[in-house]
Coordinates of C-alpha atoms in Angstrom, one line a residue:
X1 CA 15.7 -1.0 -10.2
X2 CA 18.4 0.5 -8.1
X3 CA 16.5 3.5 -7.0
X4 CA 14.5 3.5 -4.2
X5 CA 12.0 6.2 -4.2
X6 CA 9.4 8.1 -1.9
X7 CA 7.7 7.9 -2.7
X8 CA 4.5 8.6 -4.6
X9 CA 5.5 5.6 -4.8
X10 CA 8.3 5.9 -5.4
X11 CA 7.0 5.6 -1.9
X12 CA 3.6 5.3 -1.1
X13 CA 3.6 2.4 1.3
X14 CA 3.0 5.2 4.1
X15 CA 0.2 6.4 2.9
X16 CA -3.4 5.4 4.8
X17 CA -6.5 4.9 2.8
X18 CA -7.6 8.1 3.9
X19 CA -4.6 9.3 1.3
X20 CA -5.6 7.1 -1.3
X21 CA -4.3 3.8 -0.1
X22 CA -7.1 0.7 -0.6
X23 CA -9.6 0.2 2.7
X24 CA -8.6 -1.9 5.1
X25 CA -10.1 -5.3 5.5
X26 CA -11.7 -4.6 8.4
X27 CA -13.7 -1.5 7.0
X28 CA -14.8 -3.8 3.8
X29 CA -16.1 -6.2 6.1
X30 CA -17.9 -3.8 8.7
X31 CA -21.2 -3.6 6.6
X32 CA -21.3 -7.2 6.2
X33 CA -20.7 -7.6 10.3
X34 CA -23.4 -5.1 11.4
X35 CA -26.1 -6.4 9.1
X36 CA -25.4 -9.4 10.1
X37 CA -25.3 -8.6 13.7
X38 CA -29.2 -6.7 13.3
X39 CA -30.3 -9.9 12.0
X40 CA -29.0 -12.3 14.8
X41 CA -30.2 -9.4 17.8
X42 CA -33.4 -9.8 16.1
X43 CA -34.0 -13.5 15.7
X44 CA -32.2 -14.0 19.3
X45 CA -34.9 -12.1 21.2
X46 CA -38.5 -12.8 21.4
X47 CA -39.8 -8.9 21.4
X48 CA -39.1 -6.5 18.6
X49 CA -35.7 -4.4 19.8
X50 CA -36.7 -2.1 17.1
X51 CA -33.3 -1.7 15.5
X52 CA -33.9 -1.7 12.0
X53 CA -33.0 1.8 11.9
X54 CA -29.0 1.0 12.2
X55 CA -29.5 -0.8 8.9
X56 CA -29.6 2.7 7.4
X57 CA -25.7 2.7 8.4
X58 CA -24.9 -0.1 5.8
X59 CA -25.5 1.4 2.6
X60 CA -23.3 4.8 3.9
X61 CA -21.1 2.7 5.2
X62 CA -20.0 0.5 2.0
X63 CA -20.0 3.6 0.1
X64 CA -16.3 4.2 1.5
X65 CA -14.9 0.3 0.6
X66 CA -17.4 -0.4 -2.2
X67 CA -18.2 0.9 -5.6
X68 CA -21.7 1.9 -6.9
X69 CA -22.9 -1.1 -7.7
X70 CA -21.8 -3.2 -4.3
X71 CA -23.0 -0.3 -2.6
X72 CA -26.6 -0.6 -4.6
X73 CA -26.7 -4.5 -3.5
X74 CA -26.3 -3.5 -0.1
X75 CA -29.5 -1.6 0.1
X76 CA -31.7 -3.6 -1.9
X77 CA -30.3 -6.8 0.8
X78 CA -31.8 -4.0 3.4
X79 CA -34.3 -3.1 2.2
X80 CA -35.5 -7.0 1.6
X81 CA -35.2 -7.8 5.0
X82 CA -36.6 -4.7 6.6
X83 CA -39.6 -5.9 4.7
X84 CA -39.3 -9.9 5.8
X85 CA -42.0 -10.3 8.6
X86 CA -40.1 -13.2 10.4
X87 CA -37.4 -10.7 11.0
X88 CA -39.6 -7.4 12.9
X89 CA -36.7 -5.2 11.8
X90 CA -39.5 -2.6 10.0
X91 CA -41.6 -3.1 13.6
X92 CA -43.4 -0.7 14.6
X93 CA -44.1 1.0 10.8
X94 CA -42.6 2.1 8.0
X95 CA -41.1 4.7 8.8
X96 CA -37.2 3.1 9.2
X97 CA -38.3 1.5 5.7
X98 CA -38.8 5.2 3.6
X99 CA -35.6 6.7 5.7
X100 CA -32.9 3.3 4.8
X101 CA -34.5 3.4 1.0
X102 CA -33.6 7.4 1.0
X103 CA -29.6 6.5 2.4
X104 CA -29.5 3.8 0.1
X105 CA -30.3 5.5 -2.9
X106 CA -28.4 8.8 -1.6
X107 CA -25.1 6.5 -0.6
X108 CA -24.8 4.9 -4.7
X109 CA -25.7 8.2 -6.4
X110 CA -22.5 9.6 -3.8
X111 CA -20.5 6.0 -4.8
X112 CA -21.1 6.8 -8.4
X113 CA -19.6 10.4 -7.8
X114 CA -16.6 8.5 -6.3
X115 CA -16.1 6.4 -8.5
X116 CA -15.9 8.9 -11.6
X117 CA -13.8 11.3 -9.6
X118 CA -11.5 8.2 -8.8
X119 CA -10.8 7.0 -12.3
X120 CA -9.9 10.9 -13.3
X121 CA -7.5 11.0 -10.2
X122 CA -6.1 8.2 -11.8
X123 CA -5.8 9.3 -14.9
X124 CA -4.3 12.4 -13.8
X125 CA -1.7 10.8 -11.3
X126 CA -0.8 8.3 -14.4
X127 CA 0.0 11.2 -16.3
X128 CA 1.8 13.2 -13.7
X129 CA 4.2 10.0 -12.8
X130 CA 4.9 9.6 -16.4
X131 CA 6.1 12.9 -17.1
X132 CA 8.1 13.2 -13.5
X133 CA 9.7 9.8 -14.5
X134 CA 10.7 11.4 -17.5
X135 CA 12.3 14.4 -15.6
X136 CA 13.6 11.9 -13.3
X137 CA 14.0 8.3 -14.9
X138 CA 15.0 5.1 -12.2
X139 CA 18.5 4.7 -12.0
X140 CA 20.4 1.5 -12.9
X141 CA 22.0 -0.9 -11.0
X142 CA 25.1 0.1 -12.6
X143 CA 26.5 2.1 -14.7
X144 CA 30.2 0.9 -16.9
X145 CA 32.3 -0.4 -14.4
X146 CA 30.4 1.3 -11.6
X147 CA 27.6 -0.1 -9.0
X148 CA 25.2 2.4 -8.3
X149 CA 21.9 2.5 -5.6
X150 CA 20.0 5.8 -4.9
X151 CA 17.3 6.8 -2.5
X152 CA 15.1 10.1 -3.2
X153 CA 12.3 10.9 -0.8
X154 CA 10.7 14.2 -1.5
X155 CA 9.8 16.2 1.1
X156 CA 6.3 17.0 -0.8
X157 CA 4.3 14.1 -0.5
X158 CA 2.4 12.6 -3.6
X159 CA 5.4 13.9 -5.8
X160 CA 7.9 11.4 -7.3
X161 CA 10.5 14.5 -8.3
X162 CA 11.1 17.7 -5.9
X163 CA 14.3 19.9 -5.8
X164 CA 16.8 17.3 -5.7
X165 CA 18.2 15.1 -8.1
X166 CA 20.7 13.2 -9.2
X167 CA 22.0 10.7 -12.2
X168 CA 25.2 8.5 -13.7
X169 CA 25.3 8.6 -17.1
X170 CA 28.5 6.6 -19.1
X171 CA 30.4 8.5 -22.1
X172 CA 33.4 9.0 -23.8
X173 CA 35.1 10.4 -21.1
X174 CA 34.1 7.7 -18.2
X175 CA 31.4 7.3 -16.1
X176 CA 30.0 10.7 -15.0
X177 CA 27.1 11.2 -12.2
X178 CA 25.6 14.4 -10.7
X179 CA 23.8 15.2 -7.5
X180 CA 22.4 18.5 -7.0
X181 CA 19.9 20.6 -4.5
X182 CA 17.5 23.7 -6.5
X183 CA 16.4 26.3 -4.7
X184 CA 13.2 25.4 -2.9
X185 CA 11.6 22.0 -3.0
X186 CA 8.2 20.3 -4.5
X187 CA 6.5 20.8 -7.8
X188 CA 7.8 24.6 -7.9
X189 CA 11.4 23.2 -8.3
X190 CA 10.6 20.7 -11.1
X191 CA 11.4 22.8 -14.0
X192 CA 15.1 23.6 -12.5
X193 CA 15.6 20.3 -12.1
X194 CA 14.6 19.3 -16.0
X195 CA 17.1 21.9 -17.4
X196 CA 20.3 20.6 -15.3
X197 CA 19.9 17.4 -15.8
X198 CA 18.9 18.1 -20.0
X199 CA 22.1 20.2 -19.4
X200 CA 24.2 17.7 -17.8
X201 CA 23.6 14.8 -20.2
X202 CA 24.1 17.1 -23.1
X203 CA 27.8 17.2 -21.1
X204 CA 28.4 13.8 -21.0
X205 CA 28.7 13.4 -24.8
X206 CA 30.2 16.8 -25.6
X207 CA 32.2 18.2 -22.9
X208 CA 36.0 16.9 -21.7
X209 CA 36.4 19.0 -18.9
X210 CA 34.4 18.7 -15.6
X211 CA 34.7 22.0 -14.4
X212 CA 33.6 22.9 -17.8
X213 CA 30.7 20.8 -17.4
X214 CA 29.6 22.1 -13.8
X215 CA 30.3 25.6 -16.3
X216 CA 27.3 24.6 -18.7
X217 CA 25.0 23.9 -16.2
X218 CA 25.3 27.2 -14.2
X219 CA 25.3 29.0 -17.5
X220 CA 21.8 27.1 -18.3
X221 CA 20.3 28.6 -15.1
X222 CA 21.6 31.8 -15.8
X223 CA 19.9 32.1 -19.1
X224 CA 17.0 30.2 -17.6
X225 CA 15.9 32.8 -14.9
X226 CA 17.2 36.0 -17.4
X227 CA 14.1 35.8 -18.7
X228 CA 12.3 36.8 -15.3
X229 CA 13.6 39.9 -13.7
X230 CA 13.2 38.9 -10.4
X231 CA 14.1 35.7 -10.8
X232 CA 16.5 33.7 -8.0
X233 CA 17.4 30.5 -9.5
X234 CA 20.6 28.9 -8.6
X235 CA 21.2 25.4 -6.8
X236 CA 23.8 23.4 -5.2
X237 CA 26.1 21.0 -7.7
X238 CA 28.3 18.3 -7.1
X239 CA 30.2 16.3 -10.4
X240 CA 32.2 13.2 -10.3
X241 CA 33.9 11.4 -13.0
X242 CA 35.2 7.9 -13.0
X243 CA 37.9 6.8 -15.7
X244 CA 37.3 3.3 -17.2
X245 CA 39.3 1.7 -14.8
X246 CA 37.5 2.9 -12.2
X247 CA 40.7 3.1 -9.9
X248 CA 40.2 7.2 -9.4
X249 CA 37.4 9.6 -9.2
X250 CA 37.6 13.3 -9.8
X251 CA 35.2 15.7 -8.5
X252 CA 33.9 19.0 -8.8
X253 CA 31.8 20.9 -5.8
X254 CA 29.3 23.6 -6.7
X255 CA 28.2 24.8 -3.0
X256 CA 27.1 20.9 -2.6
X257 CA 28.0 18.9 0.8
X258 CA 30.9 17.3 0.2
X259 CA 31.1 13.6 -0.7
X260 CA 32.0 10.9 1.8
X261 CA 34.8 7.7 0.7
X262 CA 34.1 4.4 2.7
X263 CA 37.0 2.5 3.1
X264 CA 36.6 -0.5 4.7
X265 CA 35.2 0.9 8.5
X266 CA 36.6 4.2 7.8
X267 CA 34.6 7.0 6.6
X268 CA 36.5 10.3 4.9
X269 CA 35.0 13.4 4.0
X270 CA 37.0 14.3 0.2
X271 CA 37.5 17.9 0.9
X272 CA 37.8 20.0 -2.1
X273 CA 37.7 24.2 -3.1
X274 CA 34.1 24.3 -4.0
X275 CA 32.6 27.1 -6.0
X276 CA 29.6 29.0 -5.6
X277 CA 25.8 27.7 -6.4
X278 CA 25.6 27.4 -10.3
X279 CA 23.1 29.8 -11.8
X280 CA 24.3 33.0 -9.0
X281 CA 26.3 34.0 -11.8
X282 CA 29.6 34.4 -9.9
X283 CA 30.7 31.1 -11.4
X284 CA 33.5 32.7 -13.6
X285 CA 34.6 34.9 -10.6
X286 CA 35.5 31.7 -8.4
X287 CA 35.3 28.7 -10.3
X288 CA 35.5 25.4 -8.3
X289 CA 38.4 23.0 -8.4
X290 CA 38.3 19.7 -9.7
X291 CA 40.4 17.1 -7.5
X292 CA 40.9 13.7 -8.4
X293 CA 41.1 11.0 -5.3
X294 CA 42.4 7.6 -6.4
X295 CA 40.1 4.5 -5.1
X296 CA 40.9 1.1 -3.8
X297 CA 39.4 -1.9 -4.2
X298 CA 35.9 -2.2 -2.2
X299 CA 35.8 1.6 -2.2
X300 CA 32.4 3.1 -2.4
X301 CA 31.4 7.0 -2.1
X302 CA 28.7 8.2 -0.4
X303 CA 26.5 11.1 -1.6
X304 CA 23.6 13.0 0.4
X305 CA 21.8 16.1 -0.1
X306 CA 21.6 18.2 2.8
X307 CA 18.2 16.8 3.3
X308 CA 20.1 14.1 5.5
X309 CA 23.1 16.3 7.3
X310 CA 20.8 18.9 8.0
X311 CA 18.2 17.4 9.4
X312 CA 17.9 17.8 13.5
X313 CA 16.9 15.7 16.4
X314 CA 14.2 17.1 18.9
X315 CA 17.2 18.9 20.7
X316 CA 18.4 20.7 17.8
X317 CA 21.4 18.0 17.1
X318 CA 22.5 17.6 13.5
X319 CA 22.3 14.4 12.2
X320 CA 26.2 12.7 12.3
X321 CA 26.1 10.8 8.9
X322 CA 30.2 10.2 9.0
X323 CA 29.2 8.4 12.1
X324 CA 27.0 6.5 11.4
X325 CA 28.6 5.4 8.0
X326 CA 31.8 4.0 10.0
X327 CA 28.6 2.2 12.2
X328 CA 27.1 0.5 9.0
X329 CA 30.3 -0.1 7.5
X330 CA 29.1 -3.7 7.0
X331 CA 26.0 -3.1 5.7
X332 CA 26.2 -4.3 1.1
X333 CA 26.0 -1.4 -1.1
X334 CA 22.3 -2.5 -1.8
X335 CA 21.2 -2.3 1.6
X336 CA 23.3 1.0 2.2
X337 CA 20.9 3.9 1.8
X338 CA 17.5 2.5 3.1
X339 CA 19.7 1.5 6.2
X340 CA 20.4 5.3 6.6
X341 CA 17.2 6.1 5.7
X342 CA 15.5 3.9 8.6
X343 CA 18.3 5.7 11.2
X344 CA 17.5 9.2 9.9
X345 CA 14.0 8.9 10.4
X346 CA 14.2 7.5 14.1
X347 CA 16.9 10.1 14.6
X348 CA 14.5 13.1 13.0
X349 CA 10.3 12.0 13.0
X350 CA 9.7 15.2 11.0
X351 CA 12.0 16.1 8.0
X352 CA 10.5 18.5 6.4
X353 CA 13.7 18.6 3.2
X354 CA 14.1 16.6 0.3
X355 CA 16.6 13.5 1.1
X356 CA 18.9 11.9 -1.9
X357 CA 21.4 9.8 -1.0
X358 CA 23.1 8.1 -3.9
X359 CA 26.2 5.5 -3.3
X360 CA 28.2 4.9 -5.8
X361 CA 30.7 1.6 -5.9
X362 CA 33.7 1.1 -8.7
X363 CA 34.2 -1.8 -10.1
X364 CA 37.5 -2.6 -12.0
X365 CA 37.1 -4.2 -15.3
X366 CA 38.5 -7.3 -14.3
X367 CA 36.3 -7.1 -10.9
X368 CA 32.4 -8.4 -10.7

């Protein structure tokens, strides 16, 4: 799949096993090593160090790595040599015996909670990443004659779709992709995000005209938040449309950071007269322009949300993506947007936005 993802996972790689990751292999083997290490203290000493007691650790301790039945085998082992002579580890009575048999059976009856509240979580999360895949579906590698690679990390963790999104969808009227920004950002800004892009396909098949198009979808928001009185539901748009040849692109701007053109170690910002936020209902007062920008071979077009241009250093610096696009100029179209990515994060530890970045390369017909 071209898209790389935050996430959830579409990125969950940062994510420590205190957030759901599996245990580290030091932490599975940390019961093993201290019961272990009781029974060599033991044996290596001629007088009782009366240290049974820490044996009471293991079975709370497997509880973490282990399910309930591991975490049962644990304290019966215990419990068998806390009653093996040879070893002294019950020495001086049985009182380290009746507490480690209480923690045993207290740590499986809390590793069989675990483990049921585990597989619901998982059923849950299945269910949640099926239906925010369907909102949001992966992206291709490429789309008619044009290469495509997106990157979407939402600023809400555990969440495969927030308030941005983006797609390239091919029809009879070219190759057409959208990026766009909704009002807010997480789970809240799902349901936005559903109707422009159920609105923006529908445009693909159906609709010639591109500022036409970028018309539907504000006219979807606006019927979208009628229905709430106070409702504020608008977001940021932009449209792009590439012939079959792939030599041009045209584009219209809804309030969206403009697109950047990479040619060869230059980068261009494609200026444009945008138009206002789709769904603020002042889309017929000031429509946008569309503007078509012919394309050379090895052309590519970068997209961001303002996720990525907005996003400051410690000293309140904007992030310069032009910049730093001329600096990766060399870097393939694949490699493109987690390259970014990498920078923007070193350049800003805490972004607290959605970032999409979607690069999109034509390819003429008789290209590869």
């Amino acid at each position: 799949m071209a898209t790389k993802a935050a996430p959830g996972e579409r990125d969950g790689g940062d994510r420590s096993w205190l957030r759901g990751s599996p245990p580290p292999r030091w932490l599975r083997l940390l019961p093993v090593v201290l019961l272990v290490g009781v029974c060599v203290a033991e044996l290596a000493t001629s007088r009782a160090l009366d240290i049974g007691f820490l044996l009471g650790a293991i079975p709370s301790l497997a509880v973490l790595s282990y399910g309930p039945v591991a975490t049962a085998v644990f304290g019966v082992v215990v419990v068998i040599l806390l009653n093996v002579p040879a070893i002294q580890l019950n020495h001086p009575g049985n009182t380290d015996l009746i507490t480690v048999i209480f923690i045993a059976l207290l740590s499986i009856l809390v590793a069989l909670v675990l483990k049921r509240r585990e597989q619901h979580l998982v059923t849950v999360r299945s269910v949640a990443e099926a239906a925010q895949l369907a909102v949001l579906p992966p992206l291709p590698g490429r789309v008619g004659p044009v290469h495509c690679v997106g990157l979407y990390r939402p600023a809400q963790r555990e969440t495969l779709v927030g308030g941005d999104f983006f797609e390239v969808r091919d029809g009879p009227f070219g190759v057409r992709a959208v990026m766009g920004d909704v009002q807010g950002h997480g789970l809240s800004a799902v349901g936005t995000v559903a109707s422009l892009l159920g609105a923006f396909r529908e445009t693909v098949l159906d609709q010639r005209d591109l500022v036409e198009a970028a018309a539907r979808l504000d006219r979807r928001l606006v019927v979208d938040s009628s229905a709430s009185e106070h409702a504020e539901m608008f977001a940021t748009v932009l449209l792009l449309e590439f012939p079959p040849a792939a030599d041009a692109v045209r584009l219209v701007s809804c309030g969206h950071p403009r697109p950047l053109l990479l040619r060869g170690t230059k980068t261009l910002e494609l200026d444009s007269e945008p138009g206002p936020p789709v769904g603020t209902g002042f889309f017929g007062l000031a429509p946008p322009e569309c503007r078509t920008v012919d394309l050379e071979p090895g052309d590519r077009l970068f997209l961001a949300s303002d996720g990525v241009s907005e996003s400051r250093d410690p000293s309140g610096a904007f992030y310069p993506l032009p910049d730093r696009l001329t600096t990766f100029a060399d870097e393939t179209t694949n490699a493109l947007p987690d390259r970014v990515w990498k920078d923007l994060t070193a350049f800003c530890p805490a972004i607290r936005d959605d970032v999409t970045m979607l690069v999109l390369a034509p390819v003429p017909p008789d290209g590869t």
